[in-house]
mmCIF file of C-alpha atoms and ligand atoms in Angstrom:
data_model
loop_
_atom_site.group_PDB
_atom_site.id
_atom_site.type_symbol
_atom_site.label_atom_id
_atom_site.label_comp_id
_atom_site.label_asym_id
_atom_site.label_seq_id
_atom_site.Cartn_x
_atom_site.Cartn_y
_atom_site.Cartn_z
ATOM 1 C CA UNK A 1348 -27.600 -11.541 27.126
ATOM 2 C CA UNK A 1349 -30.645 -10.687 25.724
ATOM 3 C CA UNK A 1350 -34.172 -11.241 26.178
ATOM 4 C CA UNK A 1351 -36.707 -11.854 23.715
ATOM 5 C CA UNK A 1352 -40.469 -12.886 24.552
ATOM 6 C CA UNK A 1353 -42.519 -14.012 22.022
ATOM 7 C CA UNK A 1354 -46.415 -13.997 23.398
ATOM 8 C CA UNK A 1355 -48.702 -15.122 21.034
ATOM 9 C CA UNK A 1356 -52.673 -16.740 21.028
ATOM 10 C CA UNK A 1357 -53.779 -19.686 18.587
ATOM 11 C CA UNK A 1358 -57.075 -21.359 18.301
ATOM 12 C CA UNK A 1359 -56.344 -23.903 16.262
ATOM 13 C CA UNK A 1360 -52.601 -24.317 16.267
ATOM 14 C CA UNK A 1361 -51.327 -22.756 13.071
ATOM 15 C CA UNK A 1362 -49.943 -19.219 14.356
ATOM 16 C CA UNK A 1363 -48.602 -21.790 17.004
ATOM 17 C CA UNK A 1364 -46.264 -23.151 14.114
ATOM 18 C CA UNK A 1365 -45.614 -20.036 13.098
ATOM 19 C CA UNK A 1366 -44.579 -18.148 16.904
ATOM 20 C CA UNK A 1367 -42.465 -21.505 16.832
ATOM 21 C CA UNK A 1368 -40.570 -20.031 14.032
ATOM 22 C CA UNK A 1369 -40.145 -16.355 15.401
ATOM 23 C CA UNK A 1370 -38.850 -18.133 18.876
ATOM 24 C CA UNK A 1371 -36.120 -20.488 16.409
ATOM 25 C CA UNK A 1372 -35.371 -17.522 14.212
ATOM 26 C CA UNK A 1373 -34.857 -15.164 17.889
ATOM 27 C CA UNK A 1374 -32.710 -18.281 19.023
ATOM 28 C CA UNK A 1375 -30.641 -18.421 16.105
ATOM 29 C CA UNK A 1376 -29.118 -14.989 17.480
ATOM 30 C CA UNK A 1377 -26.434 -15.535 19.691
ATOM 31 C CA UNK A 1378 -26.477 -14.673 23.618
ATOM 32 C CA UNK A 1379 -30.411 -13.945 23.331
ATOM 33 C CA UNK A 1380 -32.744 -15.983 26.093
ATOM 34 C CA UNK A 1381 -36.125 -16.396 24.220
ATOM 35 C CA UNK A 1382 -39.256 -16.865 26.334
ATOM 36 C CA UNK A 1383 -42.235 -18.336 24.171
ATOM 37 C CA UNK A 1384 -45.692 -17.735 26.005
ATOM 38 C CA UNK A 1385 -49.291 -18.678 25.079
ATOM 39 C CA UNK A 1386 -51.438 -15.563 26.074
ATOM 40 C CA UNK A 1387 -53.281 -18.160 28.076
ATOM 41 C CA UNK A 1388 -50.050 -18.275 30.627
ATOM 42 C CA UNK A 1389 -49.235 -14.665 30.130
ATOM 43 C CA UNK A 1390 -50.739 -13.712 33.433
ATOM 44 C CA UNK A 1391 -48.458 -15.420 35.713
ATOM 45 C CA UNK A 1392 -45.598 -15.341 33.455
ATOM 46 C CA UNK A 1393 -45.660 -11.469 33.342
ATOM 47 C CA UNK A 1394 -42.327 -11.406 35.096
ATOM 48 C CA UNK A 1395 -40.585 -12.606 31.668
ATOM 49 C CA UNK A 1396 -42.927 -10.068 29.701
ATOM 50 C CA UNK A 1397 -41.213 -7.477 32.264
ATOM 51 C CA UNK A 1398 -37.780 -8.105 31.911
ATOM 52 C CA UNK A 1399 -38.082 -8.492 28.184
ATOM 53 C CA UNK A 1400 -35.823 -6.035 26.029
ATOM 54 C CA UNK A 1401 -38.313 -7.182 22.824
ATOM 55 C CA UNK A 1402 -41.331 -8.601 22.908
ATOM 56 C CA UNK A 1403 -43.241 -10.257 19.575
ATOM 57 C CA UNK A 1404 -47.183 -10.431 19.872
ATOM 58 C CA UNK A 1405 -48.539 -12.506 17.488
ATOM 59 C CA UNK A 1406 -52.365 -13.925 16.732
ATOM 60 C CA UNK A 1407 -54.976 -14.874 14.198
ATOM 61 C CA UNK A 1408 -56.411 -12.801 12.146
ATOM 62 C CA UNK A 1409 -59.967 -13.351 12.852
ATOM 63 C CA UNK A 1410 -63.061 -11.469 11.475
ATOM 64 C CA UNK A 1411 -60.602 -9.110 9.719
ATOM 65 C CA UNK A 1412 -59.006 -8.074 13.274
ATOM 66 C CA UNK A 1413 -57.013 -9.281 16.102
ATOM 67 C CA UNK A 1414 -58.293 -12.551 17.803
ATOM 68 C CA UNK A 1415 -60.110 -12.084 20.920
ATOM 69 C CA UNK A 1416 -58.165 -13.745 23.073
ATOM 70 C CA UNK A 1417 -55.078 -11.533 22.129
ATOM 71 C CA UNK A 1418 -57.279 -8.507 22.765
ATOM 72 C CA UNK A 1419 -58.496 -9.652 25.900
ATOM 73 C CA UNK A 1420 -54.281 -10.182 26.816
ATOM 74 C CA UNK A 1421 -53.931 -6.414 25.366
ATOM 75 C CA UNK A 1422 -56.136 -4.970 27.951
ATOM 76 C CA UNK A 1423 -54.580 -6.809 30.697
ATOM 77 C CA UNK A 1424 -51.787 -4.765 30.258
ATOM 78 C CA UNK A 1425 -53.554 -1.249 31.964
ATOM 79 C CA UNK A 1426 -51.775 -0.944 35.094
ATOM 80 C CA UNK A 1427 -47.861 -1.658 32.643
ATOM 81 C CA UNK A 1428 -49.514 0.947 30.428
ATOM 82 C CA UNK A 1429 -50.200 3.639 33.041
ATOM 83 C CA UNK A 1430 -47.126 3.141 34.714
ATOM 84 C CA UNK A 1431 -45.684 2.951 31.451
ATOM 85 C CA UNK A 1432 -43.265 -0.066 32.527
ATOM 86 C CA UNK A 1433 -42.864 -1.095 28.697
ATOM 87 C CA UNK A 1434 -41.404 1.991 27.777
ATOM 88 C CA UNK A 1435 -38.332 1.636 25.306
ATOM 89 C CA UNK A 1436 -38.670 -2.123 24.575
ATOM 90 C CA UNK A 1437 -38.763 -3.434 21.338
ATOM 91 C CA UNK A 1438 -41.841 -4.583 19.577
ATOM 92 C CA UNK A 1439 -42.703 -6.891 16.862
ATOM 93 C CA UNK A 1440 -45.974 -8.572 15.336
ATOM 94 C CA UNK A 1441 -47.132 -11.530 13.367
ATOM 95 C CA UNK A 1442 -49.944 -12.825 11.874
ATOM 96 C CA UNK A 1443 -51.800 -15.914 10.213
ATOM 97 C CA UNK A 1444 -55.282 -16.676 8.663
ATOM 98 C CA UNK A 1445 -56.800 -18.202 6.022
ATOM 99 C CA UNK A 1446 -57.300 -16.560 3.115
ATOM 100 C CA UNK A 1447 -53.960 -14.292 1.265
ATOM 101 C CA UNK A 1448 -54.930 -11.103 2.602
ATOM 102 C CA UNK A 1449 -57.884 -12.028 4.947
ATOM 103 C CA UNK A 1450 -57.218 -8.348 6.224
ATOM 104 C CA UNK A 1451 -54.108 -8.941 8.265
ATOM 105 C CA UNK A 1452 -52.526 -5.795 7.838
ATOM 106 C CA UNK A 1453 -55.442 -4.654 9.942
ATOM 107 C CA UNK A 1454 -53.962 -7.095 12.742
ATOM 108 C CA UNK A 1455 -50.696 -6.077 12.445
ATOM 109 C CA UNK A 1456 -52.102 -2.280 12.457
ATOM 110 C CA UNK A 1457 -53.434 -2.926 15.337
ATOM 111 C CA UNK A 1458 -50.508 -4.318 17.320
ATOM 112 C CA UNK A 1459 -47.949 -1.933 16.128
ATOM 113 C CA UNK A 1460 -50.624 0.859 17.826
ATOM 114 C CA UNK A 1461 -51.107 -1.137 20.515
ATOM 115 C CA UNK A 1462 -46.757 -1.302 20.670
ATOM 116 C CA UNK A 1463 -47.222 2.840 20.675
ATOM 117 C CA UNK A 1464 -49.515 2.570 23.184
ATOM 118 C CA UNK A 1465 -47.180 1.103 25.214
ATOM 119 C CA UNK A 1466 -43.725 3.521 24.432
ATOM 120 C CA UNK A 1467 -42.441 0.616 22.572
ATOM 121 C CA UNK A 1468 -40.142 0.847 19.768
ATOM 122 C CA UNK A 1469 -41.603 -0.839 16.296
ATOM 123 C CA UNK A 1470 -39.509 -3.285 14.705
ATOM 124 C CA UNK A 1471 -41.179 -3.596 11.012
ATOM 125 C CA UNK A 1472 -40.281 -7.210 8.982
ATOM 126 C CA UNK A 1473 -36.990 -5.413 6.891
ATOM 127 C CA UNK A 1474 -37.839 -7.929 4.241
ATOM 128 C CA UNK A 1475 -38.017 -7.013 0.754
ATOM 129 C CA UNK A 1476 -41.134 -9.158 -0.865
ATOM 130 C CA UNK A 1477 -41.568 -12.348 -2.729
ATOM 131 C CA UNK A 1478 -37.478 -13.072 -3.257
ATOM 132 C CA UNK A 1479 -36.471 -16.738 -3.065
ATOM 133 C CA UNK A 1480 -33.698 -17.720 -0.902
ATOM 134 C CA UNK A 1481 -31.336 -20.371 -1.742
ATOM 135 C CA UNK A 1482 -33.566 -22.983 -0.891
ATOM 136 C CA UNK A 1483 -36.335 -21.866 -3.257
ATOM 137 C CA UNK A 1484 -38.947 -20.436 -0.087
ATOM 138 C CA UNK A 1485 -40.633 -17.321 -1.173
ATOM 139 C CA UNK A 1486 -39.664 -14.980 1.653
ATOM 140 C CA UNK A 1487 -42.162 -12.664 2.552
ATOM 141 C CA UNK A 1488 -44.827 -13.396 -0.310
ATOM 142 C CA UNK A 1489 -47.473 -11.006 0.963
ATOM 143 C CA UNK A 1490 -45.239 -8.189 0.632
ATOM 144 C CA UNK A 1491 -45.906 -7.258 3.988
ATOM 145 C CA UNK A 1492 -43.601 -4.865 5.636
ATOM 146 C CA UNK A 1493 -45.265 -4.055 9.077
ATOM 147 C CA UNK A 1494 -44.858 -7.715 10.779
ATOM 148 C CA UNK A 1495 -44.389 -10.937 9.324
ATOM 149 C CA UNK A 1496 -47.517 -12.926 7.571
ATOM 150 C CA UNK A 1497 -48.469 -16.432 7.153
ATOM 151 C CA UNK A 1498 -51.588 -17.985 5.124
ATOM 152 C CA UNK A 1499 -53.239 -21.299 6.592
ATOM 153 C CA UNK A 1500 -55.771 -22.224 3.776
ATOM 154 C CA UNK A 1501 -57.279 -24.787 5.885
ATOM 155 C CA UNK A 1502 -56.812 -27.436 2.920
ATOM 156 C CA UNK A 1503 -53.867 -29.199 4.651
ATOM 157 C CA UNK A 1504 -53.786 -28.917 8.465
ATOM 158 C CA UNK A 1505 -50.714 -30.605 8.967
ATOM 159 C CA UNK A 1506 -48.790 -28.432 7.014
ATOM 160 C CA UNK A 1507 -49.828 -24.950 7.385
ATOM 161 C CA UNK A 1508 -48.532 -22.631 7.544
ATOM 162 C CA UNK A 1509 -45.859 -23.617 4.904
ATOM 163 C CA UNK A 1510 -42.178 -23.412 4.186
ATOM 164 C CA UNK A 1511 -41.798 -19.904 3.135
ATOM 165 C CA UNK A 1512 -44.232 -18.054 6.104
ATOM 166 C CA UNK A 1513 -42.611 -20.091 8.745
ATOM 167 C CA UNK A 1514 -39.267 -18.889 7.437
ATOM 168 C CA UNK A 1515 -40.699 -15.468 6.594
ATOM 169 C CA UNK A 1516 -41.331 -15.969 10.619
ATOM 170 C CA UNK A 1517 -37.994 -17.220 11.624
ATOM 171 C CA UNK A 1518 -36.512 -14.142 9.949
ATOM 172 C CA UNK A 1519 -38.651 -11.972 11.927
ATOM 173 C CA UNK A 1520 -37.650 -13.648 15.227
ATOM 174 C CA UNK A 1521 -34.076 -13.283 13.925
ATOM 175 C CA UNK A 1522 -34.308 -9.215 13.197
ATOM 176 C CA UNK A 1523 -35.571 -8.706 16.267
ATOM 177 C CA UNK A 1524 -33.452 -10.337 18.104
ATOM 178 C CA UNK A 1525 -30.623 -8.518 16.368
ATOM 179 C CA UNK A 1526 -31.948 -5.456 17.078
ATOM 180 C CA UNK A 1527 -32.157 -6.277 20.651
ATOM 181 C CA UNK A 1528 -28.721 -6.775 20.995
ATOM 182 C CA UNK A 1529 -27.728 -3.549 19.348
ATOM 183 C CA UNK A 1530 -30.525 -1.637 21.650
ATOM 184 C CA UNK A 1531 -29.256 -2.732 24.240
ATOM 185 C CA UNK A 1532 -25.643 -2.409 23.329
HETATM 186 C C1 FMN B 207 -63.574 -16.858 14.273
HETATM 187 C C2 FMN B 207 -62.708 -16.937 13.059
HETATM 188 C C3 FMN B 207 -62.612 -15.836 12.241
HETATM 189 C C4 FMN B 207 -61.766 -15.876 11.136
HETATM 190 N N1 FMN B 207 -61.643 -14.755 10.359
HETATM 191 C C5 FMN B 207 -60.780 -14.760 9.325
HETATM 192 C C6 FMN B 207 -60.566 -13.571 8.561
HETATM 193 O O1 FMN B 207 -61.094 -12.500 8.841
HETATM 194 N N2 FMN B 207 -59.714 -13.640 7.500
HETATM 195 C C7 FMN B 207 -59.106 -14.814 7.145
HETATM 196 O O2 FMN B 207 -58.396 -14.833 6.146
HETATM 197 N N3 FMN B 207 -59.258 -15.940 7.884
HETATM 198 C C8 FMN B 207 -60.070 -15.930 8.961
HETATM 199 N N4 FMN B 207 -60.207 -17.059 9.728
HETATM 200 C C9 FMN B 207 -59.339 -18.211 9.465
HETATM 201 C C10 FMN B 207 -58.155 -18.230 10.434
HETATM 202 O O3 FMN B 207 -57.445 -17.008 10.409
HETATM 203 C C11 FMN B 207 -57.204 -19.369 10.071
HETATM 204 O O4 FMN B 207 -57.911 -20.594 10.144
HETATM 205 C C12 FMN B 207 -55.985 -19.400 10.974
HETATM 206 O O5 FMN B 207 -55.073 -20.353 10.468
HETATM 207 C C13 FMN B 207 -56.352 -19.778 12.400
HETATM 208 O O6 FMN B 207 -55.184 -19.744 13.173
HETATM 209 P P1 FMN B 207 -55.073 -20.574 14.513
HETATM 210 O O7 FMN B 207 -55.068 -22.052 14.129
HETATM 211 O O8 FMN B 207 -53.777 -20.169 15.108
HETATM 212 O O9 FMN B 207 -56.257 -20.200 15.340
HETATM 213 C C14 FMN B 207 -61.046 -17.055 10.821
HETATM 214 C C15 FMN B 207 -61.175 -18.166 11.666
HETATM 215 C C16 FMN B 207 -61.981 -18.111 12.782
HETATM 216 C C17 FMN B 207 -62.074 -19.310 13.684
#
């Protein structure tokens, strides 16, 4: 068995959609136990964060950086990151926001260090960019190769992000999950 959590913040509910699709993509992996939780619960369900083998942070990519409210989560983790508790788990990032670039590599920048910080192990997207799959998605259109991206334009709520991020996400989810099983082989 093994563990993935997926911990994640979203104003407005778009990089919700799009953690959604890391968790399906981690679940698609068999014998893996996903744990999907909303920084807002991430204080009283640090015991899943804990017994993780991977964990995914995801956010918003708001005024060119991480969301606050995912920053605010990151420094909740001193005491793990003096005792160093996270050491040797695998890491992963995502992140959504409105315009193509919008400066999410930034975001992604800064969870990967933030990963580091912790003695975690940095599992990049493994994607190659813009190819279609079989059903026509563009898989990783950004051409992003740190963490997996999504755009939410704002111009139709109820669809963003679309098609090809979220499965740009569920492949994420899926890689790491993968990897998990092999780490902890
Ligand atoms: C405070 C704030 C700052 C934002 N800054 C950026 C930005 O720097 N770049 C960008 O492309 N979009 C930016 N956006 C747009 C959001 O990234 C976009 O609406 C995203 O889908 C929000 O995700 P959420 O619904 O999960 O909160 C910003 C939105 C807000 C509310």
């Amino acid at each position: 068995m093994t563990k993935i959590a997926i911990v994640y913040h979203s104003g407005y509910g778009h990089t919700e959609r799009q953690a959604r699709a890391v968790e399906e993509g981690a679940r698609s992996v068999e014998q893996s136990v996903v744990s999907l939780i909303p920084v807002a619960q991430a204080e009283h369900r640090r015991a899943e964060l804990d017994a993780a083998d991977a964990i995914v942070f995801g956010c918003p990519t708001y005024v060119g950086s991480l969301s606050a409210a995912m920053k605010s989560f990151m420094e909740s983790t001193s005491r793990t990151w003096a005792a160093q508790g996270w050491k040797d788990k695998l890491a992963a990032g995502f992140t959504n926001s409105g315009s193509p670039s919008g400066d999410k590599f930034n975001t992604l920048v800064d969870l990967a260090a933030f990963a580091a910080q912790h003695g975690m192990v940095w599992v990049g997207l493994g994607l190659l960019p813009r190819y279609r799959d079989e059903q026509g998605r563009e898989i990783n259109r950004s051409g992003s190769f740190l963490g997996a991206t999504a755009q939410s334009p704002g111009v139709d709520h109820a669809n963003e992000p679309g098609e090809d991020d979220l499965q740009t996400a569920r492949l994420l989810g899926r890689r790491v999950a993968q990897a998990a099983a092999r780490w902890t082989k």
